[in-house]
Every structure is written in structure tokens, then in C-alpha cells.
Amino acid sequence: NLQPSISHSAPDGQVVVGSQGPVITWGHSFTIICSTESQYPGGSFHLFRGSNFTRSESAVNQSASFFFPEADYSHEGNYSCVYEVSVSSRSFRSSASELLLITITASLLPVIGSAVSAVLLLLSVLIIILLLKRRQQQRNKETFLRCSFRNGAANTYAGASYDKKNEEDEADYENVQICAKNMDSDDSEEEYVNADLTEKKSVVDKSDENIYECYCDEN
């Protein structure tokens, strides 16, 4: 009634031995090994998870290997193995081995892949936002330049109209001054002519008087 031993191995190395037992990475293979030092050849090993029977393997060189090609969360649990052998038509069964706790952990590759995908998605969103913002700023700048150009043109036209109006007003004012001057000149000339005619008449009259007086003196 020799108690068998139980151990594990991980062909691809994706295993970490914790304080309570091996920790297998999800999706990787692992093997549970049962062995005994029985003096009888042959026999078989029965593998249990908890109290549930899992499967049996024939003993080869007093050991058997239980291979799990892909670790899954359903493989977690306390494993034990029992050795059974038949001698002279009689079956002998050993006590259960010590418990081997198998823990399955998530693979880091999917986590890393998800993190990288999330970072790339975030960067893509940020780049798109920056491009849209830059395009909006460019459009606002172009709109501002167009509005500034239109306002400048309108102000120039208004200034030109105002200057032309001022020139017309100044021309009208000069024409009014010229007309007023001409009118003053005409009046002055008329007054000057009238004054000249009056003076000439006075001289003539005076001359006539002088002539008359001279004529009287001769008599």
C-alpha cells in the first residue's frame, strides 16, 4: 500500500511555481506525472481532481504522464493520483497521493495586445482630433482674411467716394467764390465807370465854367 508521488512539468516553460503550487499560463500545455516504487511491474495510475475521477494511464517503468495540451480554467483544482496493480488475479490499490494544486492564469500576450491596441486607438483618435482642429483653424483663418479683404476694399471705395465728394464740394465752393468775385468785380467796374464818367463830367462842367468865366473876362 505504497503511496505514489505526484509532480508536474511544463514542456514550453509557461509555468511559475507559487507558494501553493504551479501556476500555468492559459492556453499552454502542462503535464502531471504520477510515479511509484512498487515492486510489482505494470499496473496503472488513476488521476483525480478533487473527488472526481479524471482518467487513467498505464504505468510504464512505474510511472505515468497525464498530458494537457491547452491549459484552461476548467483544469484548475487539486489533483491526486492512485496506483492500482493486479497480482495473481488480485487487485491492489494504493492510497491517494498528496494534493497538487494547479492554478491557471491569464496569458500576458492578450493583455499586452489589448493594451497596445487601446494605445494605438487612442493615438489615432488624438491625431484625428488634432487634424480636424488644425483644418478648422485654417478655415477660420481663410474666412478672416477674406472678410478683412472685403472690408478693406469697401473702406477704400468709401474713402475714394468721400474724397471725390470733397473735391466736388471744393470745386463748387471755388466756383461760388469765383462767381462772387466776378460779381464784385463787375460791380466795382460799373462803379468805377460811373465814378469816372461823373468825374469827367465834373471836369467838363468845370472846364465849361472856366471857359465861360474867361469869356466874360475878355469882354
mmCIF file of C-alpha atoms in Angstrom:
data_model
loop_
_atom_site.group_PDB
_atom_site.id
_atom_site.type_symbol
_atom_site.label_atom_id
_atom_site.label_comp_id
_atom_site.label_asym_id
_atom_site.label_seq_id
_atom_site.Cartn_x
_atom_site.Cartn_y
_atom_site.Cartn_z
ATOM 1 C CA ASN A 1 0.000 0.000 0.000
ATOM 2 C CA LEU A 2 2.788 2.354 -1.002
ATOM 3 C CA GLN A 3 1.642 5.963 -1.563
ATOM 4 C CA PRO A 4 2.543 7.297 -5.061
ATOM 5 C CA SER A 5 4.043 10.709 -5.715
ATOM 6 C CA ILE A 6 2.703 13.428 -7.978
ATOM 7 C CA SER A 7 4.534 16.212 -9.822
ATOM 8 C CA HIS A 8 4.157 18.417 -12.860
ATOM 9 C CA SER A 9 6.132 19.667 -15.843
ATOM 10 C CA ALA A 10 5.630 22.333 -18.494
ATOM 11 C CA PRO A 11 7.267 21.489 -21.838
ATOM 12 C CA ASP A 12 7.021 25.085 -23.140
ATOM 13 C CA GLY A 13 8.179 26.624 -19.863
ATOM 14 C CA GLN A 14 4.986 28.649 -19.279
ATOM 15 C CA VAL A 15 4.734 27.790 -15.594
ATOM 16 C CA VAL A 16 5.544 29.530 -12.330
ATOM 17 C CA VAL A 17 5.814 27.663 -9.053
ATOM 18 C CA GLY A 18 3.926 29.564 -6.395
ATOM 19 C CA SER A 19 3.667 29.017 -2.671
ATOM 20 C CA GLN A 20 0.660 26.718 -3.133
ATOM 21 C CA GLY A 21 1.685 25.024 -6.364
ATOM 22 C CA PRO A 22 2.353 25.532 -10.063
ATOM 23 C CA VAL A 23 0.700 28.423 -11.933
ATOM 24 C CA ILE A 24 0.119 27.537 -15.586
ATOM 25 C CA THR A 25 -0.421 30.198 -18.256
ATOM 26 C CA TRP A 26 -3.737 29.846 -20.011
ATOM 27 C CA GLY A 27 -3.537 28.162 -23.411
ATOM 28 C CA HIS A 28 -0.190 26.437 -22.766
ATOM 29 C CA SER A 29 0.425 22.753 -22.217
ATOM 30 C CA PHE A 30 1.382 21.042 -18.996
ATOM 31 C CA THR A 31 1.828 17.513 -17.723
ATOM 32 C CA ILE A 32 1.015 15.808 -14.414
ATOM 33 C CA ILE A 33 3.319 12.919 -13.559
ATOM 34 C CA CYS A 34 2.458 10.084 -11.201
ATOM 35 C CA SER A 35 5.061 7.582 -10.061
ATOM 36 C CA THR A 36 5.556 4.804 -7.514
ATOM 37 C CA GLU A 37 8.269 2.496 -6.145
ATOM 38 C CA SER A 38 6.136 -0.593 -6.256
ATOM 39 C CA GLN A 39 7.927 -3.911 -6.622
ATOM 40 C CA TYR A 40 5.290 -5.173 -8.977
ATOM 41 C CA PRO A 41 5.574 -4.455 -12.693
ATOM 42 C CA GLY A 42 2.801 -2.973 -14.726
ATOM 43 C CA GLY A 43 -0.306 -1.549 -13.229
ATOM 44 C CA SER A 44 -1.972 1.828 -13.890
ATOM 45 C CA PHE A 45 -2.461 5.242 -12.388
ATOM 46 C CA HIS A 46 -5.775 6.960 -11.880
ATOM 47 C CA LEU A 47 -5.876 10.759 -11.812
ATOM 48 C CA PHE A 48 -8.418 12.613 -9.702
ATOM 49 C CA ARG A 49 -9.307 16.292 -9.500
ATOM 50 C CA GLY A 50 -10.798 16.745 -6.120
ATOM 51 C CA SER A 51 -13.045 13.723 -5.624
ATOM 52 C CA ASN A 52 -13.809 13.402 -9.321
ATOM 53 C CA PHE A 53 -12.117 10.770 -11.432
ATOM 54 C CA THR A 54 -10.403 12.231 -14.468
ATOM 55 C CA ARG A 55 -8.685 9.462 -16.390
ATOM 56 C CA SER A 56 -6.274 6.531 -16.183
ATOM 57 C CA GLU A 57 -2.912 5.808 -17.762
ATOM 58 C CA SER A 58 -0.923 2.584 -17.840
ATOM 59 C CA ALA A 59 2.245 2.585 -15.781
ATOM 60 C CA VAL A 60 5.467 2.476 -17.749
ATOM 61 C CA ASN A 61 8.550 1.950 -15.654
ATOM 62 C CA GLN A 62 6.341 2.526 -12.599
ATOM 63 C CA SER A 63 5.182 5.986 -13.744
ATOM 64 C CA ALA A 64 2.554 7.608 -15.932
ATOM 65 C CA SER A 65 2.163 11.025 -17.517
ATOM 66 C CA PHE A 66 -1.133 12.925 -17.949
ATOM 67 C CA PHE A 67 -0.715 15.487 -20.731
ATOM 68 C CA PHE A 68 -2.888 18.595 -21.107
ATOM 69 C CA PRO A 69 -2.240 20.245 -24.493
ATOM 70 C CA GLU A 70 -4.009 23.539 -23.681
ATOM 71 C CA ALA A 71 -4.481 24.829 -20.177
ATOM 72 C CA ASP A 72 -7.977 26.056 -19.444
ATOM 73 C CA TYR A 73 -9.684 27.429 -16.357
ATOM 74 C CA SER A 74 -11.622 24.165 -16.087
ATOM 75 C CA HIS A 75 -8.266 22.464 -15.378
ATOM 76 C CA GLU A 76 -7.803 24.327 -12.119
ATOM 77 C CA GLY A 77 -8.035 22.289 -8.920
ATOM 78 C CA ASN A 78 -6.339 19.884 -6.528
ATOM 79 C CA TYR A 79 -5.028 16.820 -8.317
ATOM 80 C CA SER A 80 -4.093 13.459 -6.836
ATOM 81 C CA CYS A 81 -3.229 10.066 -8.260
ATOM 82 C CA VAL A 82 -3.835 6.460 -7.154
ATOM 83 C CA TYR A 83 -1.774 3.462 -8.238
ATOM 84 C CA GLU A 84 -3.515 0.155 -8.944
ATOM 85 C CA VAL A 85 -1.940 -3.166 -9.878
ATOM 86 C CA SER A 86 -3.187 -6.768 -10.220
ATOM 87 C CA VAL A 87 -1.183 -9.635 -8.755
ATOM 88 C CA SER A 88 -2.341 -13.259 -9.059
ATOM 89 C CA SER A 89 -5.821 -12.209 -10.038
ATOM 90 C CA ARG A 90 -5.945 -9.924 -7.068
ATOM 91 C CA SER A 91 -6.138 -6.116 -7.349
ATOM 92 C CA PHE A 92 -4.130 -3.895 -5.093
ATOM 93 C CA ARG A 93 -4.870 -0.188 -4.809
ATOM 94 C CA SER A 94 -2.695 2.427 -3.156
ATOM 95 C CA SER A 95 -3.790 5.401 -1.117
ATOM 96 C CA ALA A 96 -4.065 8.753 -2.841
ATOM 97 C CA SER A 97 -1.007 10.856 -3.334
ATOM 98 C CA GLU A 98 -0.533 14.283 -1.848
ATOM 99 C CA LEU A 99 -2.547 17.064 -3.454
ATOM 100 C CA LEU A 100 -1.111 19.070 -6.340
ATOM 101 C CA LEU A 101 -2.841 22.412 -6.748
ATOM 102 C CA ILE A 102 -2.931 23.588 -10.362
ATOM 103 C CA THR A 103 -3.732 27.284 -10.963
ATOM 104 C CA ILE A 104 -4.419 28.714 -14.397
ATOM 105 C CA THR A 105 -3.551 32.348 -15.039
ATOM 106 C CA ALA A 106 -4.378 34.622 -17.943
ATOM 107 C CA SER A 107 -1.854 34.952 -20.695
ATOM 108 C CA LEU A 108 0.038 38.225 -20.771
ATOM 109 C CA LEU A 109 0.060 38.319 -24.564
ATOM 110 C CA PRO A 110 -3.669 39.052 -24.948
ATOM 111 C CA VAL A 111 -3.415 41.661 -22.204
ATOM 112 C CA ILE A 112 -0.395 43.265 -23.843
ATOM 113 C CA GLY A 113 -2.104 43.058 -27.236
ATOM 114 C CA SER A 114 -5.243 44.707 -25.853
ATOM 115 C CA ALA A 115 -3.188 47.429 -24.175
ATOM 116 C CA VAL A 116 -1.237 48.107 -27.362
ATOM 117 C CA SER A 117 -4.471 48.190 -29.381
ATOM 118 C CA ALA A 118 -6.032 50.611 -26.900
ATOM 119 C CA VAL A 119 -2.976 52.890 -27.021
ATOM 120 C CA LEU A 120 -2.926 52.836 -30.827
ATOM 121 C CA LEU A 121 -6.644 53.594 -30.942
ATOM 122 C CA LEU A 122 -6.212 56.482 -28.516
ATOM 123 C CA LEU A 123 -3.320 57.880 -30.553
ATOM 124 C CA SER A 124 -5.376 57.574 -33.743
ATOM 125 C CA VAL A 125 -8.278 59.458 -32.141
ATOM 126 C CA LEU A 126 -5.930 62.183 -30.877
ATOM 127 C CA ILE A 127 -4.311 62.536 -34.307
ATOM 128 C CA ILE A 128 -7.735 62.792 -35.976
ATOM 129 C CA ILE A 129 -8.847 65.419 -33.448
ATOM 130 C CA LEU A 130 -5.653 67.450 -33.995
ATOM 131 C CA LEU A 131 -6.046 67.260 -37.785
ATOM 132 C CA LEU A 132 -9.692 68.353 -37.594
ATOM 133 C CA LYS A 133 -8.800 71.193 -35.218
ATOM 134 C CA ARG A 134 -5.966 72.327 -37.461
ATOM 135 C CA ARG A 135 -8.236 72.222 -40.509
ATOM 136 C CA GLN A 136 -10.880 74.247 -38.648
ATOM 137 C CA GLN A 137 -8.258 76.835 -37.655
ATOM 138 C CA GLN A 138 -7.117 77.050 -41.281
ATOM 139 C CA ARG A 139 -10.688 77.583 -42.432
ATOM 140 C CA ASN A 140 -11.239 80.273 -39.798
ATOM 141 C CA LYS A 141 -8.023 81.981 -40.881
ATOM 142 C CA GLU A 142 -9.063 81.923 -44.548
ATOM 143 C CA THR A 143 -12.508 83.278 -43.646
ATOM 144 C CA PHE A 144 -10.922 86.056 -41.572
ATOM 145 C CA LEU A 145 -8.593 87.004 -44.451
ATOM 146 C CA ARG A 146 -11.492 87.105 -46.912
ATOM 147 C CA CYS A 147 -13.542 89.275 -44.579
ATOM 148 C CA SER A 148 -10.582 91.588 -43.973
ATOM 149 C CA PHE A 149 -10.017 91.932 -47.717
ATOM 150 C CA ARG A 150 -13.671 92.758 -48.337
ATOM 151 C CA ASN A 151 -13.777 95.306 -45.512
ATOM 152 C CA GLY A 152 -10.556 96.900 -46.771
ATOM 153 C CA ALA A 153 -11.937 97.169 -50.290
ATOM 154 C CA ALA A 154 -15.193 98.640 -49.004
ATOM 155 C CA ASN A 155 -13.326 101.179 -46.881
ATOM 156 C CA THR A 156 -11.124 102.146 -49.841
ATOM 157 C CA TYR A 157 -14.162 102.649 -52.060
ATOM 158 C CA ALA A 158 -15.894 104.652 -49.365
ATOM 159 C CA GLY A 159 -12.761 106.776 -48.865
ATOM 160 C CA ALA A 160 -12.457 107.400 -52.576
ATOM 161 C CA SER A 161 -16.111 108.411 -52.780
ATOM 162 C CA TYR A 162 -15.657 110.716 -49.823
ATOM 163 C CA ASP A 163 -12.542 112.322 -51.349
ATOM 164 C CA LYS A 164 -14.316 112.744 -54.681
ATOM 165 C CA LYS A 165 -17.258 114.340 -52.882
ATOM 166 C CA ASN A 166 -14.892 116.661 -51.029
ATOM 167 C CA GLU A 167 -13.244 117.593 -54.327
ATOM 168 C CA GLU A 168 -16.629 118.320 -55.891
ATOM 169 C CA ASP A 169 -17.633 120.374 -52.841
ATOM 170 C CA GLU A 170 -14.353 122.311 -53.012
ATOM 171 C CA ALA A 171 -14.837 122.858 -56.726
ATOM 172 C CA ASP A 172 -18.351 124.132 -56.118
ATOM 173 C CA TYR A 173 -17.044 126.370 -53.340
ATOM 174 C CA GLU A 174 -14.312 127.745 -55.621
ATOM 175 C CA ASN A 175 -16.874 128.321 -58.360
ATOM 176 C CA VAL A 176 -19.039 130.171 -55.897
ATOM 177 C CA GLN A 177 -16.034 132.284 -54.822
ATOM 178 C CA ILE A 178 -15.147 132.960 -58.439
ATOM 179 C CA CYS A 179 -18.699 133.888 -59.240
ATOM 180 C CA ALA A 180 -18.841 136.130 -56.179
ATOM 181 C CA LYS A 181 -15.536 137.721 -57.146
ATOM 182 C CA ASN A 182 -16.697 138.191 -60.675
ATOM 183 C CA MET A 183 -19.852 139.716 -59.423
ATOM 184 C CA ASP A 184 -17.835 142.019 -57.126
ATOM 185 C CA SER A 185 -15.533 142.857 -59.975
ATOM 186 C CA ASP A 186 -18.420 143.702 -62.265
ATOM 187 C CA ASP A 187 -19.976 145.892 -59.631
ATOM 188 C CA SER A 188 -16.663 147.580 -58.952
ATOM 189 C CA GLU A 189 -16.091 148.165 -62.637
ATOM 190 C CA GLU A 190 -19.559 149.605 -63.039
ATOM 191 C CA GLU A 191 -18.995 151.824 -60.017
ATOM 192 C CA TYR A 192 -15.598 152.759 -61.359
ATOM 193 C CA VAL A 193 -17.079 153.589 -64.780
ATOM 194 C CA ASN A 194 -19.856 155.593 -63.200
ATOM 195 C CA ALA A 195 -17.377 157.355 -60.954
ATOM 196 C CA ASP A 196 -15.120 158.079 -63.918
ATOM 197 C CA LEU A 197 -17.972 159.392 -66.005
ATOM 198 C CA THR A 198 -19.065 161.593 -63.142
ATOM 199 C CA GLU A 199 -15.564 162.892 -62.646
ATOM 200 C CA LYS A 200 -15.198 163.559 -66.357
ATOM 201 C CA LYS A 201 -18.496 165.323 -66.402
ATOM 202 C CA SER A 202 -17.473 167.403 -63.463
ATOM 203 C CA VAL A 203 -14.258 168.283 -65.200
ATOM 204 C CA VAL A 204 -16.133 169.139 -68.346
ATOM 205 C CA ASP A 205 -18.585 171.173 -66.442
ATOM 206 C CA LYS A 206 -15.788 172.869 -64.632
ATOM 207 C CA SER A 207 -13.975 173.442 -67.823
ATOM 208 C CA ASP A 208 -17.066 174.927 -69.296
ATOM 209 C CA GLU A 209 -17.361 177.170 -66.344
ATOM 210 C CA ASN A 210 -13.760 178.219 -66.690
ATOM 211 C CA ILE A 211 -14.267 178.898 -70.345
ATOM 212 C CA TYR A 212 -17.350 180.862 -69.608
ATOM 213 C CA GLU A 213 -15.553 182.884 -66.997
ATOM 214 C CA CYS A 214 -12.700 183.520 -69.289
ATOM 215 C CA TYR A 215 -15.041 184.691 -71.919
ATOM 216 C CA CYS A 216 -16.579 187.131 -69.512
ATOM 217 C CA ASP A 217 -13.177 188.486 -68.536
ATOM 218 C CA GLU A 218 -12.355 189.298 -72.169
ATOM 219 C CA ASN A 219 -15.402 191.472 -72.511
#
